[in-house]
Coordinates of C-alpha atoms and ligand atoms in Angstrom, one line a residue:
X1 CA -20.1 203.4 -52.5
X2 CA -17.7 201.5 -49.7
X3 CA -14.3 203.5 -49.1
X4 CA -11.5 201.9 -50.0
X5 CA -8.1 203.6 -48.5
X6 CA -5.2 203.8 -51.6
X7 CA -2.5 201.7 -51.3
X8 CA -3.0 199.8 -48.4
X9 CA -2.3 195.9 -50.3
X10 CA -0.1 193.4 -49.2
X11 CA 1.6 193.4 -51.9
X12 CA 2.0 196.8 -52.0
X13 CA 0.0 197.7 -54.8
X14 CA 0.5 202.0 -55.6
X15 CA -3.1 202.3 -57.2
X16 CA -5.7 203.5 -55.1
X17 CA -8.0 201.0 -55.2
X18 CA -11.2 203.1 -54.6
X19 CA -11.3 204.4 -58.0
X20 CA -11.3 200.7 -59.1
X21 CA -14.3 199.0 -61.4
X22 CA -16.3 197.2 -58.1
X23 CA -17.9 193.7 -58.5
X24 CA -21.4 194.5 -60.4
X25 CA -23.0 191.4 -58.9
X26 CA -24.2 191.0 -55.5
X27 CA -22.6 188.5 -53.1
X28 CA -23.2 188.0 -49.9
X29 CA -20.0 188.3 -47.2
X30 CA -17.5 185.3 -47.7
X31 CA -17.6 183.4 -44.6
X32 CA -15.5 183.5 -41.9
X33 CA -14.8 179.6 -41.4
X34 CA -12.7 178.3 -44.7
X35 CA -14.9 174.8 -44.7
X36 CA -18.6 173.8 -43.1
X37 CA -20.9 171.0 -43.4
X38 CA -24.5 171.9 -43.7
X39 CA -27.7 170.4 -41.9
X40 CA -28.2 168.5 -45.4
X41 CA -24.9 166.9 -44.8
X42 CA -23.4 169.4 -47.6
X43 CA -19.4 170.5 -47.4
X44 CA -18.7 174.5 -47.6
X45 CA -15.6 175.2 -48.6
X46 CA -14.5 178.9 -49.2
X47 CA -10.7 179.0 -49.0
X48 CA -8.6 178.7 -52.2
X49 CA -6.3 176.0 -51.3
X50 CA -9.1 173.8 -50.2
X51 CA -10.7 174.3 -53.0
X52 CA -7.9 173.6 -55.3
X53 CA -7.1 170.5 -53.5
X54 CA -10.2 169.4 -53.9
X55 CA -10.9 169.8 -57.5
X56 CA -6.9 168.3 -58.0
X57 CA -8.1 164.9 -55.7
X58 CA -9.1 162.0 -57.8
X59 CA -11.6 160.9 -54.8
X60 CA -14.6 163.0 -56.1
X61 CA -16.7 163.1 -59.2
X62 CA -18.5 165.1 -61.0
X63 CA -21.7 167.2 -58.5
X64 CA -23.2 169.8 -60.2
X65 CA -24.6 170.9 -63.9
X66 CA -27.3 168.4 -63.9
X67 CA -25.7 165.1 -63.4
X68 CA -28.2 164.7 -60.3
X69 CA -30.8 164.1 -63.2
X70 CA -28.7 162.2 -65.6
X71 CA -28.4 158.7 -65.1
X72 CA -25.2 157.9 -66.0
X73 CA -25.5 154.3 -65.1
X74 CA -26.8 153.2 -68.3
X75 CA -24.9 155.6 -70.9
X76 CA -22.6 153.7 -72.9
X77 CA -20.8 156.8 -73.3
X78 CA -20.4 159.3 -70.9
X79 CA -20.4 163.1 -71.6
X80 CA -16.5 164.6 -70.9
X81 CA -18.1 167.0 -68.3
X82 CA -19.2 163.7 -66.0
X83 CA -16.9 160.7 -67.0
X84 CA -13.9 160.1 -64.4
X85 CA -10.4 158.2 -64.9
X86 CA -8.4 157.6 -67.4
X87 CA -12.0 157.2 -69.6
X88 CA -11.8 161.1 -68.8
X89 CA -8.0 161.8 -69.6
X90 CA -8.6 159.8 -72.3
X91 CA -11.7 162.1 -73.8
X92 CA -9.7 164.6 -73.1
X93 CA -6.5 164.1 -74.4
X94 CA -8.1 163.5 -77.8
X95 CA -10.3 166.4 -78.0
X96 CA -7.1 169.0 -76.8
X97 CA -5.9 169.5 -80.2
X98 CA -9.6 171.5 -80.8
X99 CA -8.7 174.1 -78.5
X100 CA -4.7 174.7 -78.4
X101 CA -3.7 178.7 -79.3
X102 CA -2.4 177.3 -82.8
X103 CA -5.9 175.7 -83.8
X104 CA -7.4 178.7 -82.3
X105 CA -5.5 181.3 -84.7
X106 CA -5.2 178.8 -87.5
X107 CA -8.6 177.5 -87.8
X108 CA -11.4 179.7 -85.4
X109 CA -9.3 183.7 -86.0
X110 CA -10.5 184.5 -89.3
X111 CA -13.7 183.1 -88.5
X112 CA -14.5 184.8 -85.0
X113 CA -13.3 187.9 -86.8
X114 CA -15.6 187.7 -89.7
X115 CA -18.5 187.0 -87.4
X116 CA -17.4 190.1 -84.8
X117 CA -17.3 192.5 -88.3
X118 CA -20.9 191.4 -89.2
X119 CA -22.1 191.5 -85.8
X120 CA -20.4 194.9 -85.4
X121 CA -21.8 196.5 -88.3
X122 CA -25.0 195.3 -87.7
X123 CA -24.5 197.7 -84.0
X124 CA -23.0 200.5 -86.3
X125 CA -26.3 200.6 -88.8
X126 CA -28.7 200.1 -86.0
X127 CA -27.1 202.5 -83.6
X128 CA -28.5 200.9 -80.4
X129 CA -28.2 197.0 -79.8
X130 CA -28.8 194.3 -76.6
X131 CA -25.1 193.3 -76.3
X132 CA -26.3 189.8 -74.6
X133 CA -27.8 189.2 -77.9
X134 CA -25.0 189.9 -79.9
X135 CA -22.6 188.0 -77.0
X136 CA -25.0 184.8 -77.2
X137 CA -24.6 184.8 -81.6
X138 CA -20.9 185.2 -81.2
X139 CA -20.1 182.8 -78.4
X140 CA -22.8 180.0 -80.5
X141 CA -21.6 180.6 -83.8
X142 CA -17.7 180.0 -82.4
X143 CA -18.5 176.6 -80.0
X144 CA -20.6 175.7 -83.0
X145 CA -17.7 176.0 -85.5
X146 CA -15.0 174.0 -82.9
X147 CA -18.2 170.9 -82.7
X148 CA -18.4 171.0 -86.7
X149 CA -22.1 172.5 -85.9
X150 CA -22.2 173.8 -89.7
X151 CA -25.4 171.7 -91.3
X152 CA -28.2 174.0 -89.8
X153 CA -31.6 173.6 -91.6
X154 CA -32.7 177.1 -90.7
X155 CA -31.3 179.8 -89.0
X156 CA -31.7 180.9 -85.6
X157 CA -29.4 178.4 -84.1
X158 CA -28.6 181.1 -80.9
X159 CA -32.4 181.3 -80.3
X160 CA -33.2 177.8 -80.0
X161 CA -30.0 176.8 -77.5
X162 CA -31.2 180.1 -75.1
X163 CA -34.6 178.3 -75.3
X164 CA -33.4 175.2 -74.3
X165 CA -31.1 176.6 -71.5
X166 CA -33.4 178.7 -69.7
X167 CA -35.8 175.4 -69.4
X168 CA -35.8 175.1 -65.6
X169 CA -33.6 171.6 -64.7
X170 CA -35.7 169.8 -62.1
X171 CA -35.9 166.0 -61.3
X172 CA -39.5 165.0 -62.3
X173 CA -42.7 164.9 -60.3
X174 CA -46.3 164.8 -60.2
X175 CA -46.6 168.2 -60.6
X176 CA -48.3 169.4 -63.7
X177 CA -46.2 172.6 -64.1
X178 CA -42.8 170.0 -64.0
X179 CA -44.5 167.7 -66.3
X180 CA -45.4 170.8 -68.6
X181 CA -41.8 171.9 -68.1
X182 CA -40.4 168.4 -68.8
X183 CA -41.9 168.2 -72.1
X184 CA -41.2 171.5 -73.4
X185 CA -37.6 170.7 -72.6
X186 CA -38.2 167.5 -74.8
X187 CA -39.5 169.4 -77.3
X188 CA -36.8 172.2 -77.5
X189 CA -34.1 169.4 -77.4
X190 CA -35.7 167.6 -80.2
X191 CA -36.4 170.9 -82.2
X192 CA -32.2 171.1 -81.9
X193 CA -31.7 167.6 -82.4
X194 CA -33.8 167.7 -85.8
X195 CA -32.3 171.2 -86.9
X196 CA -28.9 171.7 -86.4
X197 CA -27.7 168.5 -85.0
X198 CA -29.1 165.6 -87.0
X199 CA -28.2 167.3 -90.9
X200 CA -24.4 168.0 -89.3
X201 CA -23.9 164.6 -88.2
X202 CA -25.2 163.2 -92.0
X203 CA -22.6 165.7 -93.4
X204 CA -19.4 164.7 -91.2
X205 CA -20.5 161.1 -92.4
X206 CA -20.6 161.5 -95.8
X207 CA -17.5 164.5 -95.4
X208 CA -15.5 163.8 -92.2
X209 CA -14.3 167.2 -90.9
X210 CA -11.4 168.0 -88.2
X211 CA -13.9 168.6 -85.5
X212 CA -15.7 167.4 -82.1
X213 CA -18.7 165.5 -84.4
X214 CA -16.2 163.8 -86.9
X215 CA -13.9 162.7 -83.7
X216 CA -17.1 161.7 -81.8
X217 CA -18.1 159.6 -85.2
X218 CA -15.2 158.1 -85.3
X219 CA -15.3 157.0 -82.0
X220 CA -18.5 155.6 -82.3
X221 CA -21.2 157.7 -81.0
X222 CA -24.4 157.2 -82.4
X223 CA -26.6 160.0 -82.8
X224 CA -28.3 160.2 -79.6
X225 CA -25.0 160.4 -77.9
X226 CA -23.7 162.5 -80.5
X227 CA -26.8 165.2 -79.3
X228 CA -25.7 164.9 -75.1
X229 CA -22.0 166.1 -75.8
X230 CA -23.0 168.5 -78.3
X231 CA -25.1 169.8 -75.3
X232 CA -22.5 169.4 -72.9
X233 CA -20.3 171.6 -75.2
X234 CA -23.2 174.1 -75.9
X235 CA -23.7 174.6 -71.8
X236 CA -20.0 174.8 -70.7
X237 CA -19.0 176.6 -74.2
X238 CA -22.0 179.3 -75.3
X239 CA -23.9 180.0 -71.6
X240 CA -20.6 181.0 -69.8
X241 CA -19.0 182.7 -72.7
X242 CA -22.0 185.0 -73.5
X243 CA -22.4 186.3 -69.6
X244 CA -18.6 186.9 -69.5
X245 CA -18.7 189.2 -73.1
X246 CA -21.6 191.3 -71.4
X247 CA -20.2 191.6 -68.0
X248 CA -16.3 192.8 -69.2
X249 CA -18.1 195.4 -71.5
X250 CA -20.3 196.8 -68.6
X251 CA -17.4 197.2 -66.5
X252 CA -15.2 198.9 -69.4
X253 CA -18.3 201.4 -70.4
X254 CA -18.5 202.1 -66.7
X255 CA -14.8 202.9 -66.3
X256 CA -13.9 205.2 -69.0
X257 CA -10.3 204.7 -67.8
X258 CA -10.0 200.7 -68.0
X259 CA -11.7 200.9 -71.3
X260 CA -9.1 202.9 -72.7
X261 CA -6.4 201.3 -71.2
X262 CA -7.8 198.4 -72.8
X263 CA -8.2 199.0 -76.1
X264 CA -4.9 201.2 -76.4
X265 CA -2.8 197.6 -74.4
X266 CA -1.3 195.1 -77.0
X267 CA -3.3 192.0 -76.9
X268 CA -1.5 189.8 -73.9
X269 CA -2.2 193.2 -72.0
X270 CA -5.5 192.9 -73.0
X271 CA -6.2 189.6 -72.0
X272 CA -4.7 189.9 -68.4
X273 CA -7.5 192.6 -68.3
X274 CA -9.7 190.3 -69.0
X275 CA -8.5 187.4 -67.3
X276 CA -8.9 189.8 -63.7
X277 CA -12.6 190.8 -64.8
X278 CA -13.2 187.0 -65.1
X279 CA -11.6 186.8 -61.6
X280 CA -13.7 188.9 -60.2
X281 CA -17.0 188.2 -61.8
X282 CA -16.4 184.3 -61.9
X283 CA -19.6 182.8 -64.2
X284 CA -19.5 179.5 -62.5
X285 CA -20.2 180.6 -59.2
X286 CA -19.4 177.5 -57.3
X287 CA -18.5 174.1 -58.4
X288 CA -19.5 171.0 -57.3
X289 CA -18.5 167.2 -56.5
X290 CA -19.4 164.0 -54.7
X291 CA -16.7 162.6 -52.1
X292 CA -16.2 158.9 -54.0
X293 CA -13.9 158.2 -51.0
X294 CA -13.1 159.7 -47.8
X295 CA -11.4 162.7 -48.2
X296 CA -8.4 164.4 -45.9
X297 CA -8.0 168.1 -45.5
X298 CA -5.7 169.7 -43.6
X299 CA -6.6 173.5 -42.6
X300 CA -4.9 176.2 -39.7
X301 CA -3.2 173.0 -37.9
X302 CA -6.4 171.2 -37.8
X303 CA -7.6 167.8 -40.2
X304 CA -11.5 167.4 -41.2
X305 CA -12.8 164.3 -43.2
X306 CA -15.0 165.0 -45.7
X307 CA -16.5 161.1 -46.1
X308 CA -17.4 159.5 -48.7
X309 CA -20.5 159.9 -50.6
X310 CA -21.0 163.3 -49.1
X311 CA -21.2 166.7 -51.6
X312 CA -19.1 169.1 -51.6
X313 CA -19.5 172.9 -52.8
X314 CA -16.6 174.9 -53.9
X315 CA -17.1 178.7 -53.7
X316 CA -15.6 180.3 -56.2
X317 CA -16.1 183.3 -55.4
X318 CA -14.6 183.5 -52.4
X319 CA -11.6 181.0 -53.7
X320 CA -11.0 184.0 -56.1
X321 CA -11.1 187.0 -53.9
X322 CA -8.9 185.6 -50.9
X323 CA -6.8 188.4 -49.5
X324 CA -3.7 186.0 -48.6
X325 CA -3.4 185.0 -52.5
X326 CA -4.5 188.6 -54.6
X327 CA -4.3 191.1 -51.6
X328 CA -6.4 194.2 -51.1
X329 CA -9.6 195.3 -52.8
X330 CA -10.2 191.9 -53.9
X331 CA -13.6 192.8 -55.5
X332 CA -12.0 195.3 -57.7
X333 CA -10.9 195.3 -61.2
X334 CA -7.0 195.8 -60.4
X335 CA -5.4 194.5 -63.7
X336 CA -1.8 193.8 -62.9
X337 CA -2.4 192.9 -59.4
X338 CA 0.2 190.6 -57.7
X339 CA -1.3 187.1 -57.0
X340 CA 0.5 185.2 -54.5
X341 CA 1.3 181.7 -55.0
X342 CA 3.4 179.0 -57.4
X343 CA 1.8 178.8 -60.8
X344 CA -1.7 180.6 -59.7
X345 CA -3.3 181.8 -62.5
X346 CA -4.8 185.4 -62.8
X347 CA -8.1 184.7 -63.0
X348 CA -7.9 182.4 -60.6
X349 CA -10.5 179.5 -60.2
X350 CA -13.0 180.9 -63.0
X351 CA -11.8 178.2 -65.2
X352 CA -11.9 175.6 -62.4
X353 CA -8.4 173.7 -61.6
X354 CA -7.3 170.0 -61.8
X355 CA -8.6 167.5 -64.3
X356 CA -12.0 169.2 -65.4
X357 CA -10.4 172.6 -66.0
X358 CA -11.8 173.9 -68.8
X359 CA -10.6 173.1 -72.1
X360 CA -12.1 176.4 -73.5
X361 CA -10.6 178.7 -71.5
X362 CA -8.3 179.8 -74.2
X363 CA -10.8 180.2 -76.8
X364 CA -13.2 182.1 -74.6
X365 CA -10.6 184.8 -73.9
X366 CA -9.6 184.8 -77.7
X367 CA -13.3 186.0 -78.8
X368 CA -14.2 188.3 -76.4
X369 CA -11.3 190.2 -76.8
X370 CA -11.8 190.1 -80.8
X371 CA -15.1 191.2 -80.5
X372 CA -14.2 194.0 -77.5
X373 CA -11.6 195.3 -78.6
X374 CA -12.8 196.0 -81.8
X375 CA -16.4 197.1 -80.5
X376 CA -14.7 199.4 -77.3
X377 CA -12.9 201.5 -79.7
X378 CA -16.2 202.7 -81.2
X379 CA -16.9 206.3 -80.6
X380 CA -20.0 207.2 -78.1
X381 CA -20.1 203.3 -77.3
X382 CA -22.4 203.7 -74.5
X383 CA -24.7 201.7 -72.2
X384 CA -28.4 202.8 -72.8
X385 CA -29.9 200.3 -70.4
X386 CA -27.9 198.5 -67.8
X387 CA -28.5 194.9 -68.0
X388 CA -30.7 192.9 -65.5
X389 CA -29.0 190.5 -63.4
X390 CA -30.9 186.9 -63.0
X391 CA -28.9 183.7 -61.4
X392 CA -28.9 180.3 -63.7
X393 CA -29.7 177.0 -62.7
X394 CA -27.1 175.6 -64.9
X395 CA -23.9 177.7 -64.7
X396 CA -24.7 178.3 -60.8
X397 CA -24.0 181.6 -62.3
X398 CA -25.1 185.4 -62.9
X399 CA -27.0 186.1 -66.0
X400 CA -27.3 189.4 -68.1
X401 CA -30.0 190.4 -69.7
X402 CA -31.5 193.2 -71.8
X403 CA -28.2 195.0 -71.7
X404 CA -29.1 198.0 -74.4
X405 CA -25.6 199.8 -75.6
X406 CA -26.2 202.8 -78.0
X407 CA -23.8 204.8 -79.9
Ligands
HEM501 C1 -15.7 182.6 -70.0 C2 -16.1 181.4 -70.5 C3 -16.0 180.1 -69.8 C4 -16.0 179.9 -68.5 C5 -16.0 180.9 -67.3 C6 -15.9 178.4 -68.3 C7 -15.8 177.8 -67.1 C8 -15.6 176.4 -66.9 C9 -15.4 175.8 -65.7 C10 -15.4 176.5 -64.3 C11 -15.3 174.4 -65.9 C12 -15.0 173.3 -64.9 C13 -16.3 172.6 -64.4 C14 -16.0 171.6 -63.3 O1 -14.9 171.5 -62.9 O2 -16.9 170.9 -62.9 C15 -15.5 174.3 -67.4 C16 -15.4 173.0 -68.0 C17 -15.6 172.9 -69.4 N1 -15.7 173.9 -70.3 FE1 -15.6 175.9 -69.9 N2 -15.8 177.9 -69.5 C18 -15.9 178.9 -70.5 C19 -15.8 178.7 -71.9 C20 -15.8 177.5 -72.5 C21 -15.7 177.3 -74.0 C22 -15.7 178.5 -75.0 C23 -15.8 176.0 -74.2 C24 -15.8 175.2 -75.5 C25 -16.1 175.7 -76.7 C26 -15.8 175.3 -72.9 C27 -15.9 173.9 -72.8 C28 -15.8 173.3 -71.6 C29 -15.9 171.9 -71.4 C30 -16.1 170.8 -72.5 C31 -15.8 171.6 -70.0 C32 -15.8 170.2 -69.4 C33 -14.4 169.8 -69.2 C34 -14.3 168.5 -68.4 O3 -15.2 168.2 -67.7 O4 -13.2 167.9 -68.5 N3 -15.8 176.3 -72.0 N4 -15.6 175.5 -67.9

């Protein structure tokens, strides 16, 4: 394990840092230079303010989670994740009131919380569990609830969205194997579609609810469109939050003391925990966007132009473990660590910045702590089989898998 020396931070941070919980993912070294264009014509960029300006601009749009194979062209309505401009603002100003902290506790608590008490006891009978099982039901069953997912024909909602996700996402070819993939894609989609989207959608139209599918209705989505942004919501929603569930609990069973801290804290404790294990271990590993004009940025006295039509990728992780903004031992899980900077929040760029931050990021805190909390305390909570770590095409992010806790 690398040596850390105590105390040496910036910002002058007493703990000695080499007792800290280390990044569990492999990365390589962040680069020295804070920007680079690639031989594919591809922009670098590494250093948090660059980053953060570009993700504020309003010169770039939307350049990673697929849109490559989505042809947005000839969508009348254009899933919140790639739309631009004020049709953007306006998507999003009207779905905010799904995810404020007072819809949260109002409408979602008392559901998380019954669905954390079932899961839990489920762990407590069984004794031994895979925790990125029980982090996929919890993180479906909650962006399910906030879409108004609620009609599903049979069960096994959880199962059928992993399927679909861990479909490879690849432009089509000739090849046999793509076509092959291409099609079982269709068919997983379809086997949603038919099963849990299709019977929701009849029963927001006969019973409008105040959820995404009723808004969406109202709006004037037809069912087809109603399916992509149920998608959308499914990726950005259910494939981060189940990774980030599984990765805080494999650094608290790993760190007997940040697990106790953590479930002895009072809750905004507890989710600035969180919030620096998120920072950390970032899901979306690196965001990315087209130039849509020529873009200016200003770095150690010197200007570069990123032009126009050129991509750009945004490295989150290095964005998140810069020395100059969170100091020393920036790999480590140091809750309470000074970030330097106006209005920088702790975790960072793991929720993105300007207009595409996430709209879930409040949610996604809320039930992880509600289920971690709750499942931390447990007596003899301990990991039976570390998880294995794959990297999605999707999230650009880690993946944990076969994660066996025991008690
Ligand atoms: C730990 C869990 C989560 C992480 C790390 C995460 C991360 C992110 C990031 C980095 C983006 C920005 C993408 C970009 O700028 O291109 C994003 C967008 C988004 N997230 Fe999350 N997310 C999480 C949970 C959730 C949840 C629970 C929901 C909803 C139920 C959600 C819904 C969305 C949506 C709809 C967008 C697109 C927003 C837009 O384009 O305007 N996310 N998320």
């Amino acid at each position: 394990m690398e040596t850390i020396t105590p105390s040496t931070s910036a910002t002058g941070c007493p703990i000695d840092h080499s007792q800290l919980s280390a990044r569990k993912v492999d990365r390589p070294p962040v680069p020295t230079l804070p920007l680079e264009c690639d031989d594919h014509g591809v922009w670098h960029i590494h250093r948090f303010d660059l980053v953060r300006k570009v993700l504020r601009s309003t010169q770039t749009r939307q350049g990673g989670f697929g849109v490559e194979y989505t042809n947005t062209a000839v969508m009348a309505k254009i899933p919140v994740l790639y739309a631009e401009g004020t049709t953007h603002t306006e998507q999003r100003k009207s779905t905010a009131r799904f995810f404020t902290p007072t819809t949260v506790s109002t409408r979602y608590r008392q559901f998380i919380d019954a669905q954390v008490d079932h899961l839990i006891a489920d762990f407590k009978a069984k004794r031994r569990a895979d925790l990125s099982e029980i982090s996929l039901a919890l993180a479906v069953q909650t962006a399910a609830r906030i879409v108004g997912l609620n009609r599903s024909l049979f069960n096994g909602m959880d199962q059928r969205l992993d399927s679909f996700f861990t479909m490879q996402m690849r432009p089509a070819s000739d090849s046999p194997w793509q076509k092959l993939a291409i099609l079982l894609n269709i068919r997983v989609m379809l086997a949603f579609f038919l099963v849990d989207v299709r019977p929701s959608i009849a029963e927001h139209r006969k019973h409008p609810q105040d959820d995404l599918i009723s808004h969406l209705l109202n709006q004037g989505y037809n069912d087809r469109e109603i399916l992509t942004e149920v998608v959308t919501y499914a990726a950005a929603g259910m494939v981060t939050t189940r990774e980030f569930i599984s990765m805080a609990a494999w650094h608290f069973l790993e760190h007997p003391d940040l697990r106790n801290r953590y479930v002895n804290a009072p809750e905004e404790e507890r989710q600035e925990i969180l919030h620096e294990i998120l920072r950390v271990e970032p899901i979306v590993g690196s965001i990315q966007r087209y130039a849509t004009e020529p873009i200016a940025l200003d770095y150690d006295g010197q200007q570069v132009q990123i032009p126009q039509g050129a991509k750009i990728d945004l490295d989150i992780y290095a964005s998140n473990t810069e020395h100059t903004v969170v100091g020393d031992a920036a790999d480590r899980v140091c809750p309470g660590r000074e970030i330097q900077g106006d209005q920088i929040p702790s975790m960072l760029m793991s929720f993105g910045d300007g207009a595409h931050r996430c709209p879930g990021a409040y949610v996604a805190i809320q039930e992880t702590d509600m289920l971690l909390s709750k499942l931390m305390a447990l007596d003899g909570i301990h990991i039976a089989q570390k998880p294995t770590i794959s990297w999605g095409d999707l999230s650009t992010g880690y993946e944990l898998r076969n994660f066996i806790i025991a008690l």
